Short mmCIF file of C-alpha atoms and ligand atoms in Angstrom, two decimals:
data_model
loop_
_atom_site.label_atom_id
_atom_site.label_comp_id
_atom_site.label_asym_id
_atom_site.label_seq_id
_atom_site.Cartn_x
_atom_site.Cartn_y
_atom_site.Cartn_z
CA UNK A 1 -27.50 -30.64 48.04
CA UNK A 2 -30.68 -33.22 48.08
CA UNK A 3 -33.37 -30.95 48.13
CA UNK A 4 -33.32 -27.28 45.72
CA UNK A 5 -35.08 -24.31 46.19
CA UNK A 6 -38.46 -23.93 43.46
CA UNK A 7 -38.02 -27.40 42.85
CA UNK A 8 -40.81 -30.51 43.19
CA UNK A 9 -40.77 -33.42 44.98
CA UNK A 10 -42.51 -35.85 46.17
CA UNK A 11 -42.70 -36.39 49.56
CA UNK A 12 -44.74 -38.58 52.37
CA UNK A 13 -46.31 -36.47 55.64
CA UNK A 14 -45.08 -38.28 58.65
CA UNK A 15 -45.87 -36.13 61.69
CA UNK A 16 -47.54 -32.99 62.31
CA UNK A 17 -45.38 -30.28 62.79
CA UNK A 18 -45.99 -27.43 65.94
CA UNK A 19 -48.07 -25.18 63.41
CA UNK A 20 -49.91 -27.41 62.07
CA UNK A 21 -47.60 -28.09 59.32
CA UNK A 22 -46.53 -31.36 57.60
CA UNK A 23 -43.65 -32.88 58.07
CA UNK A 24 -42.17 -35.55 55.88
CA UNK A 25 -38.64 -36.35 54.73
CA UNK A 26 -36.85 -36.42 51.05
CA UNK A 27 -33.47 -37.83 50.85
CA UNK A 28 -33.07 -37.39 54.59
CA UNK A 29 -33.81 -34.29 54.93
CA UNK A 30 -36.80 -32.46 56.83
CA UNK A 31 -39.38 -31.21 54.73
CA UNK A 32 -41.85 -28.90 56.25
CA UNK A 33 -45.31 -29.15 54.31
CA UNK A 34 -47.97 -26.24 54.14
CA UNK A 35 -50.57 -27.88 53.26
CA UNK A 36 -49.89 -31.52 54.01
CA UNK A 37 -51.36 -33.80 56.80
CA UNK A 38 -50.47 -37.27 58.02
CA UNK A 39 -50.60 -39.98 55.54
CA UNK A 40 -50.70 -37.83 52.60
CA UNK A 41 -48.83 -38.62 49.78
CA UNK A 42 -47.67 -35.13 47.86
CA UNK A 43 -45.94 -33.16 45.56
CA UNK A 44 -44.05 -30.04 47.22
CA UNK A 45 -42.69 -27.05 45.38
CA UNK A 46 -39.87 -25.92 47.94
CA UNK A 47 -39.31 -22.37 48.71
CA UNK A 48 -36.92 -22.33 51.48
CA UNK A 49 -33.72 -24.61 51.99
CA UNK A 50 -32.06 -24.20 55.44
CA UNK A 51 -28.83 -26.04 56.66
CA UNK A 52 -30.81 -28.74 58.34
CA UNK A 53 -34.58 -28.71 56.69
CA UNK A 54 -36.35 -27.27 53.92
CA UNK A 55 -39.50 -25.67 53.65
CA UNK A 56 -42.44 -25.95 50.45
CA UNK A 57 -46.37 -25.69 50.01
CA UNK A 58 -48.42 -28.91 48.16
CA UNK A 59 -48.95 -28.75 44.76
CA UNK A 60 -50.31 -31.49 44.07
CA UNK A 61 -51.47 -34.64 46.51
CA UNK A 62 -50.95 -38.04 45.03
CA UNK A 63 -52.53 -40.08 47.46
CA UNK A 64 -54.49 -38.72 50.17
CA UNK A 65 -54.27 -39.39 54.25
CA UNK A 66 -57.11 -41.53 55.67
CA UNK A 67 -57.21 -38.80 58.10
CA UNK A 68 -58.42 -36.45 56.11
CA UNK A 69 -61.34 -34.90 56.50
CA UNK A 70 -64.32 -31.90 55.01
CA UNK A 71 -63.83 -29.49 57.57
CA UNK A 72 -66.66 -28.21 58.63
CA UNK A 73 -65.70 -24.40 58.29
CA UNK A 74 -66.23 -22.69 55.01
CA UNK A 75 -63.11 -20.60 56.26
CA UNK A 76 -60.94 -23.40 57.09
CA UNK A 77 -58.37 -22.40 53.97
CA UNK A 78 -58.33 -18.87 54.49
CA UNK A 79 -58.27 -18.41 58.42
CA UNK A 80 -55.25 -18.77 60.21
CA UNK A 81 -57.63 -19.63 63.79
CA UNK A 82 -57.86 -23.27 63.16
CA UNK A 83 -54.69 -25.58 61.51
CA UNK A 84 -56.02 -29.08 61.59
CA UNK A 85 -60.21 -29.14 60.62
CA UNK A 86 -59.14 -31.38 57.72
CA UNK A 87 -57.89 -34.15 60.03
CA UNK A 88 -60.06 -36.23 61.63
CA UNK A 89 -60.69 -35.15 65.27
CA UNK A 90 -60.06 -38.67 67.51
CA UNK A 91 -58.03 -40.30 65.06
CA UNK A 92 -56.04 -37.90 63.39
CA UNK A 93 -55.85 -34.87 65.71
CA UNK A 94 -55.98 -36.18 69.30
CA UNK A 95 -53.50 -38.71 68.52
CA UNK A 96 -50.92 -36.44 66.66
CA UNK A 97 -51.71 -34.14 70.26
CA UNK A 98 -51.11 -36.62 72.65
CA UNK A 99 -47.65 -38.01 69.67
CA UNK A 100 -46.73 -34.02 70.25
CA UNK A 101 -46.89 -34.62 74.22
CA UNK A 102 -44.61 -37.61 74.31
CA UNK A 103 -42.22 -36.31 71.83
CA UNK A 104 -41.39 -33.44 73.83
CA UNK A 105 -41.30 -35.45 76.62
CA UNK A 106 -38.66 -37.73 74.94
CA UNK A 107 -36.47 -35.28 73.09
CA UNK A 108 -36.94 -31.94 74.73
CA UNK A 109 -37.12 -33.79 78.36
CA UNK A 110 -34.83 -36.55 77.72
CA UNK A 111 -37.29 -38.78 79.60
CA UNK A 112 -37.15 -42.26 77.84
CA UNK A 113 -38.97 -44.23 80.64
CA UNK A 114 -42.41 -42.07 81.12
CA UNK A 115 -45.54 -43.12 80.04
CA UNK A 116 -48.01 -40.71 78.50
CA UNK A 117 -51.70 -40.91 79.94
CA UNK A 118 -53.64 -40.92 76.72
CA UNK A 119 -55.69 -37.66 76.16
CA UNK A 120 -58.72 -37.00 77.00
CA UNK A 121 -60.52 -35.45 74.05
CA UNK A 122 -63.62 -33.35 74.04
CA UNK A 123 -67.44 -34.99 73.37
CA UNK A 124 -67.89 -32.16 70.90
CA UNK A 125 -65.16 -30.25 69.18
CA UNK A 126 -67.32 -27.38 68.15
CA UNK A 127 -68.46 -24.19 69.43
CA UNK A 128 -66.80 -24.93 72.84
CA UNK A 129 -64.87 -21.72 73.19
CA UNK A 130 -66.02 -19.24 75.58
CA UNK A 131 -64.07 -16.10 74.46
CA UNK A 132 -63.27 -14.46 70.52
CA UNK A 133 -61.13 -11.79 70.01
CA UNK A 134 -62.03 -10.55 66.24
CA UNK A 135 -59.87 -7.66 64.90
CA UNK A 136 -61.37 -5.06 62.61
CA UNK A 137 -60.05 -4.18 59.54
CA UNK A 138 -60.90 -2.26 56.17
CA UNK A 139 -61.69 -4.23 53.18
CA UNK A 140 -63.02 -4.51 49.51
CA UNK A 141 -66.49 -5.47 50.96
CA UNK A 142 -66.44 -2.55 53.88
CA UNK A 143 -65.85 -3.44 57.14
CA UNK A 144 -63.85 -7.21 58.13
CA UNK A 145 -64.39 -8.82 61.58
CA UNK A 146 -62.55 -12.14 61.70
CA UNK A 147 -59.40 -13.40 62.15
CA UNK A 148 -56.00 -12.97 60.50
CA UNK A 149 -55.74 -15.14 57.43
CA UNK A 150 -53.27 -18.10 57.93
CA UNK A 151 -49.15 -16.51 57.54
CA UNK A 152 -50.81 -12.96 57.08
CA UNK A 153 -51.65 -9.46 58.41
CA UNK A 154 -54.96 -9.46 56.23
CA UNK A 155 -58.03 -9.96 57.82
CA UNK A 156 -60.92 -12.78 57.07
CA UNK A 157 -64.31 -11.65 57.34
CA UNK A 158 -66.04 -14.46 59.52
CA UNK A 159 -69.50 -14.47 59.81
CA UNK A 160 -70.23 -17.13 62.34
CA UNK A 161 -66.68 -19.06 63.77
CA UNK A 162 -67.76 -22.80 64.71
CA UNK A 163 -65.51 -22.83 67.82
CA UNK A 164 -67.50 -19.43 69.05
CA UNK A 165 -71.16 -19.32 70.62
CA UNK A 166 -73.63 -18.35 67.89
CA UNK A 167 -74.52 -15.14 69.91
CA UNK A 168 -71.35 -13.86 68.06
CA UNK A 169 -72.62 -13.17 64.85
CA UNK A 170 -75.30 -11.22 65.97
CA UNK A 171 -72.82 -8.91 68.03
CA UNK A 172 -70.01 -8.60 65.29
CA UNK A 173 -73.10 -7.76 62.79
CA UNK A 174 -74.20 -4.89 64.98
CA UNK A 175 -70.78 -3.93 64.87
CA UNK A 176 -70.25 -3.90 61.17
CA UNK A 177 -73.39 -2.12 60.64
CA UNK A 178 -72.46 0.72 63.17
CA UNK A 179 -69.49 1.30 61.74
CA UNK A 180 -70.51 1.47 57.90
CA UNK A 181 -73.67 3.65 59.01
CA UNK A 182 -71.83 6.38 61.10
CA UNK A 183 -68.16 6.08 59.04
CA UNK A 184 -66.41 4.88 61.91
CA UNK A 185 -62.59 4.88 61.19
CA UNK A 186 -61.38 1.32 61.48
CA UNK A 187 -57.83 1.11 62.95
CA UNK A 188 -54.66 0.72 60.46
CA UNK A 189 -51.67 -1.12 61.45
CA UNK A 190 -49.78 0.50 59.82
CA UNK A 191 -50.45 4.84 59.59
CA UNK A 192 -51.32 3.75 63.30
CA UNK A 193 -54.51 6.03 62.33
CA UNK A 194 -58.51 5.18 63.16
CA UNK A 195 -60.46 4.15 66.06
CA UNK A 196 -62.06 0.56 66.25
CA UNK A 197 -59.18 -2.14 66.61
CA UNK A 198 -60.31 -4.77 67.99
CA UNK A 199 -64.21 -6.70 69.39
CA UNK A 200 -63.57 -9.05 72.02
CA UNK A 201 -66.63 -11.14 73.46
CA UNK A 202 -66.69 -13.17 76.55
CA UNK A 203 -69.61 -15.62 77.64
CA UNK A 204 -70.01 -17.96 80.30
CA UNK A 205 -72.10 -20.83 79.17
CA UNK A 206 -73.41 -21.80 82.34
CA UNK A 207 -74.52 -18.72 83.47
CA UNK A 208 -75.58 -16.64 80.68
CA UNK A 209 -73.60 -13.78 80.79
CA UNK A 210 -71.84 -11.92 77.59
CA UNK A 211 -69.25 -9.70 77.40
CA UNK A 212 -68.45 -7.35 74.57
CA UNK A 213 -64.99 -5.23 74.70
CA UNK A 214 -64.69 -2.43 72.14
CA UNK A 215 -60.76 -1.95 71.69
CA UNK A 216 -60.37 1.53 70.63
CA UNK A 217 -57.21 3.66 69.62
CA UNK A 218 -58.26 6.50 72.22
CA UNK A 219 -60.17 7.15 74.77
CA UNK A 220 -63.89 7.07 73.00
CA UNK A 221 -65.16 5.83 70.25
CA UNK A 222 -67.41 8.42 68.32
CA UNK A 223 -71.29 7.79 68.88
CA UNK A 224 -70.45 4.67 71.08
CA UNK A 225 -73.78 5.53 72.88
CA UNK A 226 -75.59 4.19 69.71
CA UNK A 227 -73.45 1.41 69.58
CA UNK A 228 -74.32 0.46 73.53
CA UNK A 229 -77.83 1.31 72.45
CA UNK A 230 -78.13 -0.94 69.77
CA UNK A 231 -75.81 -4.17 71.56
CA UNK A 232 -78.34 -3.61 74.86
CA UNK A 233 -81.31 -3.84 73.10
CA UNK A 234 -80.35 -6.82 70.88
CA UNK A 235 -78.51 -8.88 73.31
CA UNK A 236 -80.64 -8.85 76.79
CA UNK A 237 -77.64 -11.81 78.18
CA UNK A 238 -75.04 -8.39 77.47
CA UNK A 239 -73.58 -7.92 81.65
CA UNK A 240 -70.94 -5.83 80.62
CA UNK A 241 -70.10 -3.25 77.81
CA UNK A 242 -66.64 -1.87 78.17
CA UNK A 243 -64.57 0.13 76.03
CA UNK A 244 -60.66 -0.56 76.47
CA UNK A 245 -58.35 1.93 75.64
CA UNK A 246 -55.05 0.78 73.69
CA UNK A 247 -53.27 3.41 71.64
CA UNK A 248 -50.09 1.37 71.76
CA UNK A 249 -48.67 0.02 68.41
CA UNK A 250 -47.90 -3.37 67.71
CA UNK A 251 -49.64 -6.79 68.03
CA UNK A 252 -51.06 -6.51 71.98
CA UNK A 253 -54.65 -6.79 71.82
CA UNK A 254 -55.98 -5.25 74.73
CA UNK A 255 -54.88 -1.54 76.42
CA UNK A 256 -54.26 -1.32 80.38
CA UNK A 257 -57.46 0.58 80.50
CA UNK A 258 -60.89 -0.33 80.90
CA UNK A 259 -64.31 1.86 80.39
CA UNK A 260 -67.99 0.77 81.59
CA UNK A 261 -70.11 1.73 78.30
CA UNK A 262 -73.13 -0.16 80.17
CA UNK A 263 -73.36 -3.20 82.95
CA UNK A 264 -70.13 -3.87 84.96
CA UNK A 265 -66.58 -4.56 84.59
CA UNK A 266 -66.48 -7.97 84.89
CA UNK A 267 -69.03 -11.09 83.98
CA UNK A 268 -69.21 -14.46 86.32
CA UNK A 269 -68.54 -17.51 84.95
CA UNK A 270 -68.78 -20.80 86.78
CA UNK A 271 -66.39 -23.82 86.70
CA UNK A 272 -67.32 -27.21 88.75
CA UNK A 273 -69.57 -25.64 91.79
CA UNK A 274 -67.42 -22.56 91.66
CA UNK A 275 -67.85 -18.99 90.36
CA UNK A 276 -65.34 -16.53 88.62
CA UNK A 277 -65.58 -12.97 88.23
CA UNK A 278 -63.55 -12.63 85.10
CA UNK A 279 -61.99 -9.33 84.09
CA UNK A 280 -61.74 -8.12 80.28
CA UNK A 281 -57.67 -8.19 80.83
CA UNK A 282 -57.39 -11.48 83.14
CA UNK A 283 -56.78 -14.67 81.87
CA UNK A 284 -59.77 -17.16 81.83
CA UNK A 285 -59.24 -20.65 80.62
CA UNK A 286 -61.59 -20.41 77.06
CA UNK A 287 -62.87 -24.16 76.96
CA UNK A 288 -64.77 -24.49 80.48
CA UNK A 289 -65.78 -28.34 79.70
CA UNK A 290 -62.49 -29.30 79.24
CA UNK A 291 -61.12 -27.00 82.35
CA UNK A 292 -63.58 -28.29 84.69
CA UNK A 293 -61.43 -32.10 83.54
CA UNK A 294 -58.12 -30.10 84.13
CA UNK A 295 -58.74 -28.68 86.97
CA UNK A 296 -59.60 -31.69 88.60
CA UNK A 297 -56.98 -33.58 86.90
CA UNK A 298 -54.78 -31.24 88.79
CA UNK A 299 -56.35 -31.57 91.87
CA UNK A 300 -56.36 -35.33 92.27
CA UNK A 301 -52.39 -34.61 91.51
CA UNK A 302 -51.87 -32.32 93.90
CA UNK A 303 -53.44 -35.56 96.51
CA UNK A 304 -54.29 -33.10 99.22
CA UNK A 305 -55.02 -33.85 102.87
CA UNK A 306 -56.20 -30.66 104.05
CA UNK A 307 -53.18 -30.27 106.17
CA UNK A 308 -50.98 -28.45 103.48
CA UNK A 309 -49.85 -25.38 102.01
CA UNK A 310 -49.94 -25.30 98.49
CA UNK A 311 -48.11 -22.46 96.28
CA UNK A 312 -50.68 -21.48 93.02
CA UNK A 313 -47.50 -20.12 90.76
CA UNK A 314 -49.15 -17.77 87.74
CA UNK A 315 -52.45 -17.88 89.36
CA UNK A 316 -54.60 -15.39 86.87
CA UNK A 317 -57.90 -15.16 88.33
CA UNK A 318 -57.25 -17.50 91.06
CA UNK A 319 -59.49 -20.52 88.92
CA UNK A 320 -56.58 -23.56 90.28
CA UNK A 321 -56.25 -22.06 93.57
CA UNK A 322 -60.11 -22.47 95.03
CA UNK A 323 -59.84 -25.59 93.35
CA UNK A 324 -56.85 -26.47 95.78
CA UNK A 325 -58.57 -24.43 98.22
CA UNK A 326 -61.39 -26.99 98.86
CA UNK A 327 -58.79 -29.43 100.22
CA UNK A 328 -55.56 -27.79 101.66
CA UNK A 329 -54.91 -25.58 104.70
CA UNK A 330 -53.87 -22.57 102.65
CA UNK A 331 -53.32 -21.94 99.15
CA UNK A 332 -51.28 -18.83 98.11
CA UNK A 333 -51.43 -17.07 94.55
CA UNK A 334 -48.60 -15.20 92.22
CA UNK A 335 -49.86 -13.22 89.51
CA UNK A 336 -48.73 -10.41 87.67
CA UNK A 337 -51.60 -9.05 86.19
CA UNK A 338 -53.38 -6.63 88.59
CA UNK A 339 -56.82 -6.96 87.77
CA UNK A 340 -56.38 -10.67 87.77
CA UNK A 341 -55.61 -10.50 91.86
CA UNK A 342 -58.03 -8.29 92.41
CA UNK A 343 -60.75 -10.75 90.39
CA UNK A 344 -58.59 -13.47 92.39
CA UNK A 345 -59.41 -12.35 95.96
CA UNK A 346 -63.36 -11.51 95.29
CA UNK A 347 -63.74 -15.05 93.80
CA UNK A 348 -62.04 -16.09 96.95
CA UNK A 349 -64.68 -14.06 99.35
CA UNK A 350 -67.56 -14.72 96.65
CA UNK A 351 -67.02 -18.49 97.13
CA UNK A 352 -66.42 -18.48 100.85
CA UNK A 353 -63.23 -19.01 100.94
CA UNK A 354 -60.78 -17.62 104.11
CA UNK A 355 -57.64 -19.81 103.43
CA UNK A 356 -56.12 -18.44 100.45
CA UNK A 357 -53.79 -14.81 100.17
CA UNK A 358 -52.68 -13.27 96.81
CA UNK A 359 -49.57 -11.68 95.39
CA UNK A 360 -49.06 -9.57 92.57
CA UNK A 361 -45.82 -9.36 90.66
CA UNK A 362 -43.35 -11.24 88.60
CA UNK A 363 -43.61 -14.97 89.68
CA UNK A 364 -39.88 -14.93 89.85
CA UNK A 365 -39.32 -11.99 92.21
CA UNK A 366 -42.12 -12.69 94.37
CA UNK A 367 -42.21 -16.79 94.93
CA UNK A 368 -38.20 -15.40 96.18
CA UNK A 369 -39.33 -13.30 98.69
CA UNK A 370 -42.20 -15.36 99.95
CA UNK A 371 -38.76 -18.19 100.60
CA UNK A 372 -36.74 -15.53 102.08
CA UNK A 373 -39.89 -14.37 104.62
CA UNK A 374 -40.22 -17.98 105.72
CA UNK A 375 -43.12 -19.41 104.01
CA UNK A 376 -43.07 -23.00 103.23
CA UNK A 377 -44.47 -25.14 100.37
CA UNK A 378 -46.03 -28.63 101.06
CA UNK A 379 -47.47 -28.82 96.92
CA UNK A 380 -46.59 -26.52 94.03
CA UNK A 381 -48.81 -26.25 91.26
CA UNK A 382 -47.51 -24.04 88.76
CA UNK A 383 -49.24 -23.01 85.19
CA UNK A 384 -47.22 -20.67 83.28
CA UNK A 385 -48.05 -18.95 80.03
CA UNK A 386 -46.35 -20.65 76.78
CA UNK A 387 -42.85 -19.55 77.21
CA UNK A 388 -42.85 -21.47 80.58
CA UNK A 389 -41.40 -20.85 84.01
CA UNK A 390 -38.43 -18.74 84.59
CA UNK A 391 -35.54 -20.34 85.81
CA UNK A 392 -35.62 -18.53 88.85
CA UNK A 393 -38.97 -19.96 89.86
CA UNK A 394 -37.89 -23.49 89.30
CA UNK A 395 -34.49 -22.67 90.99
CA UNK A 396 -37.00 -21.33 94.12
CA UNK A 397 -39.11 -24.17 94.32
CA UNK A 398 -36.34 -26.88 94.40
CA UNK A 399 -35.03 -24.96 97.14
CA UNK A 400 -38.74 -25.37 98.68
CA UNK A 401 -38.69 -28.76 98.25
CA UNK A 402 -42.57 -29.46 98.36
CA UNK A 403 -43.73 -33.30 98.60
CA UNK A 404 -45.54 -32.82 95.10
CA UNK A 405 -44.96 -30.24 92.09
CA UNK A 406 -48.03 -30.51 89.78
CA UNK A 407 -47.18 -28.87 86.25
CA UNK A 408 -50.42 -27.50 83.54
CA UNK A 409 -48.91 -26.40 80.37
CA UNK A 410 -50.61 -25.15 77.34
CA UNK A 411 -46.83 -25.53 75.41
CA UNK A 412 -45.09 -29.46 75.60
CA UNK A 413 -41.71 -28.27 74.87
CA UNK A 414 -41.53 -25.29 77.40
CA UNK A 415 -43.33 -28.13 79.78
CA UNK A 416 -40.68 -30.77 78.99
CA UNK A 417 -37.74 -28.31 79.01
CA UNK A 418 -38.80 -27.33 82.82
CA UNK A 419 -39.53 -30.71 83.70
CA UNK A 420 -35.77 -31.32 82.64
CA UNK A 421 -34.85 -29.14 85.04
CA UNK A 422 -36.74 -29.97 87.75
CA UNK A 423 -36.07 -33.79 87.20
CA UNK A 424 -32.36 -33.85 86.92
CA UNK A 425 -32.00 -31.81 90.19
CA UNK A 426 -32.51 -35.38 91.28
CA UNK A 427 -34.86 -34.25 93.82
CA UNK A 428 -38.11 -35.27 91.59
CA UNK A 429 -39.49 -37.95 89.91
CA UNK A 430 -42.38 -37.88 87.00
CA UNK A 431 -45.54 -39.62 87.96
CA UNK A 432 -47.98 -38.52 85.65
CA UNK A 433 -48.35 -36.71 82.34
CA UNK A 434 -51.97 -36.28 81.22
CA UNK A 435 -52.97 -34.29 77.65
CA UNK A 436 -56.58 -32.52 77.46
CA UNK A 437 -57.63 -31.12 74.82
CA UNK A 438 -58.82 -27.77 75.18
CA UNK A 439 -58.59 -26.59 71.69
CA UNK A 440 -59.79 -28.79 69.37
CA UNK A 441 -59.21 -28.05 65.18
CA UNK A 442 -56.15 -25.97 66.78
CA UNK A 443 -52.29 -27.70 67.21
CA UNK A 444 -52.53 -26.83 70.86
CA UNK A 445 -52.80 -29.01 73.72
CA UNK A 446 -52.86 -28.32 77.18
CA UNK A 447 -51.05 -31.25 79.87
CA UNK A 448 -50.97 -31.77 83.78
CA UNK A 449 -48.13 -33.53 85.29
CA UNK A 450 -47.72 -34.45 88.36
CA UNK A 451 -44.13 -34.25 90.08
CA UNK A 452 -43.17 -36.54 93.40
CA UNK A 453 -40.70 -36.06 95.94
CA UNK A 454 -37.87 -38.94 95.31
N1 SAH B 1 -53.85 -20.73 86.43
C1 SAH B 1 -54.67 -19.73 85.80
C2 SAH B 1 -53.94 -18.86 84.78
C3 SAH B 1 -52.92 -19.50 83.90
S1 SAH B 1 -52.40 -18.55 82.49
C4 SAH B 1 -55.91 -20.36 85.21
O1 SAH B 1 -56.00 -21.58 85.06
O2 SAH B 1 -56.85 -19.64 84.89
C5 SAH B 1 -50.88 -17.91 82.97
C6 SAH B 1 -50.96 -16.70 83.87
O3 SAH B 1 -49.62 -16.30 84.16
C7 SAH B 1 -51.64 -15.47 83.28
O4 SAH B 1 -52.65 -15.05 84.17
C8 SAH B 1 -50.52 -14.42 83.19
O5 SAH B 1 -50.97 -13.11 83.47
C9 SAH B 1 -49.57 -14.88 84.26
N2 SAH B 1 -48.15 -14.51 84.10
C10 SAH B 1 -47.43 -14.39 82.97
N3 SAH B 1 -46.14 -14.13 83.23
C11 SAH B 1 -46.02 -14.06 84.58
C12 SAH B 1 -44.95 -13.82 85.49
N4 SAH B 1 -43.71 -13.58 85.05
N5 SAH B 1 -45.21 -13.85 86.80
C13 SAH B 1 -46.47 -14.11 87.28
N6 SAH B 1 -47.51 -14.34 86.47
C14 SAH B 1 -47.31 -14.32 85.14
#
């Protein structure tokens, strides 16, 4: 065997790897690289040797990339929220984004012949998120809010989080101080005992309106009225105060169950010249710059008329479809999340809009029974969470056959994997691929392709 487990060796960083990992090669075989970027030169103590690849953390770098950068977060080491800060953002990290893109494309999609639009980055990669979901934790110090530290259940304290507004700090704060005043019991993964889990905080930048959700193992959390005191007096842009109930164990974040502490249920946020009630448990796109570019992106694919009817597959709040509603006959939403349709049909009415209709279930059970009850698809646009569509939805829409099929994805090889699908039916051709990056100092990139008819 080439490479041995414990042993060093040195090893160039080729490519960037899905977590943000380096990737490099020693005697032919795959090394995996915590700690490595692109261009570094480095010596890797292996820990893990697998059949086809082996796995090891830097020891000590030799040469280092020209990508490399400071990051700009004291955190960056410790927190597992951001991979890449230490690469350079337009020539290290978009271009290994939009190298991840057409690698999929290639190997996962088989596609030899398509050419990758090349990404459009952001103007500035910092504080451009619109929602932070901290957990809560018990530490040394007292009371952590932050994130989970990189390959860990521990939790990082974070102070102020350069992707998040600045309002955040003061909220978590208020938080932390509650909770060490009154001897709040923070939740524990593990006895599945305390209260606080989780503070999640939405804003929308264009409107002013914040967000906090208090994620609580029960159905109160003691003296939250001094808590709702304290957040409504020291944050006047506060809309809605919820606590969400989510005694469940494991990793889920947020409960089915929703409390108004103070304010309402949901906050608006506005993309382009159109407004979105969001929900605490719907799905909002977190980097509204970069959406407003993807949205429109997938618009210009979908090259409407205003003749058509166009199928908005894992809709959320209904954001794509009153997009698409602007320009086609009809649009009609599938969603499974609840409160998401019901968000999806008031932004619908909010914005004026009498063409679109909205359906709640499993993408794959209901885009079926739309087919079987006669409706008919002129575009598909389709945005699926990471682990992509369901067979059954691609097997429905071939059997559609709409003129266009525009695809977002926020994951390139669940993208290119469908696309495979859809492609070698030999019904469609690829005609676009465009990366955006939504989620800059992160390994994820987001992608609209558009699909044509052949
Ligand atoms: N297009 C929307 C949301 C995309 S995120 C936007 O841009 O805002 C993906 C959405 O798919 C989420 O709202 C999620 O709740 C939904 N979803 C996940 N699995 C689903 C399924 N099997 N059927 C229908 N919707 C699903």
């Amino acid at each position: 065997m080439s490479v041995e487990k414990d042993q060093i060796y040195q090893v160039e960083i080729i490519d960037l790897g899905e977590s943000g990992e380096g990737i490099g090669k020693y005697e032919g075989m795959t090394v995996f690289v915590d700690g490595g970027i692109v261009g570094d030169v480095v010596k890797v103590k292996i820990n893990t040797v697998k059949k086809n690849y082996a796995l090891g953390k830097v020891v000590k770098m030799i040469k280092p990339s020209a990508f490399r950068v400071e990051p700009a977060c004291p955190y960056f080491k410790k927190c597992g929220g951001c991979q890449i800060m230490n690469m350079d953002y337009t020539k290290g990290q978009l271009f290994y984004k939009e190298k991840g893109v057409k690698d999929a494309i290639e190997r996962i999609g088989g596609f030899t012949d398509v050419e990758v639009l090349p990404i459009i980055g952001m103007e500035t990669p910092f504080r451009y998120r619109n929602k932070g979901q901290y957990l809560v934790a018990e530490g040394k110090q007292g009371v952590q809010i932050g994130f989970f530290q990189k390959g860990t259940h521990s939790v990082v304290n974070i102070d102020d989080c350069l992707l998040q507004s600045e309002q955040h700090q003061i909220i978590n704060q208020i938080v932390r101080d509650f909770v060490m005043e009154f001897g709040i019991k923070i939740y524990d993964e593990k006895t599945h005992k305390g209260m606080l889990r989780h503070v999640m905080i939405r804003h929308s930048e264009a409107l002013g309106e914040i967000m906090v959700v208090l994620v609580v193992n029960g159905e109160y959390l003691p003296k939250e009225a001094m808590l709702r005191e304290r957040l409504v007096e020291a944050v006047p842009e506060l809309k809605s105060l919820i606590v969400n109930v989510n005694t469940a164990k494991g990793n889920k974040v947020l409960g089915n169950k929703n409390r108004v502490l103070a304010g309402s249920e949901t906050i608006t946020d506005q993309i382009g010249n159109l407004k979105f009630n969001i929900n605490p448990l719907s799905f909002f796109q977190v980097n509204p710059v970069q959406t407003e570019v993807l949205y429109a992106k997938a618009l210009e694919y979908a090259d409407l008329s205003g003749d058509e009817t166009v199928f908005d597959i894992y809709c959320g709040i209904g954001a794509i479809s009153l997009f698409l509603a602007q320009k086609a006959k009809k649009v009609i939403g599938i969603e499974l999340i609840q409160e998401a349709i019901d968000d999806a049909k008031a932004n619908a009415a909010n914005n004026g809009f009498s063409n679109c209709e909205f359906h709640v279930g499993k993408a794959e059970t209901v885009i079926s029974e739309l087919y079987e009850a006669g409706n008919k698809a002129d575009v598909v646009v389709v945005d699926p969470p990471r682990k992509g569509c369901e067979p059954e939805v691609l097997e429905t829409i071939l059997a559609m056959a709409p003129k266009r099929i525009v695809y977002v994805s926020c994951k390139p090889s669940t993208m290119a994997r469908d696309l495979k699908i859809l492609c070698e039916s030999g019904a469609y051709k690829i005609a676009a691929v465009q990366p955006v990056d939504q989620f800059g100092h992160t390994v994820h990139v987001e992608c609209v392709v558009k699909l044509e008819k052949i």
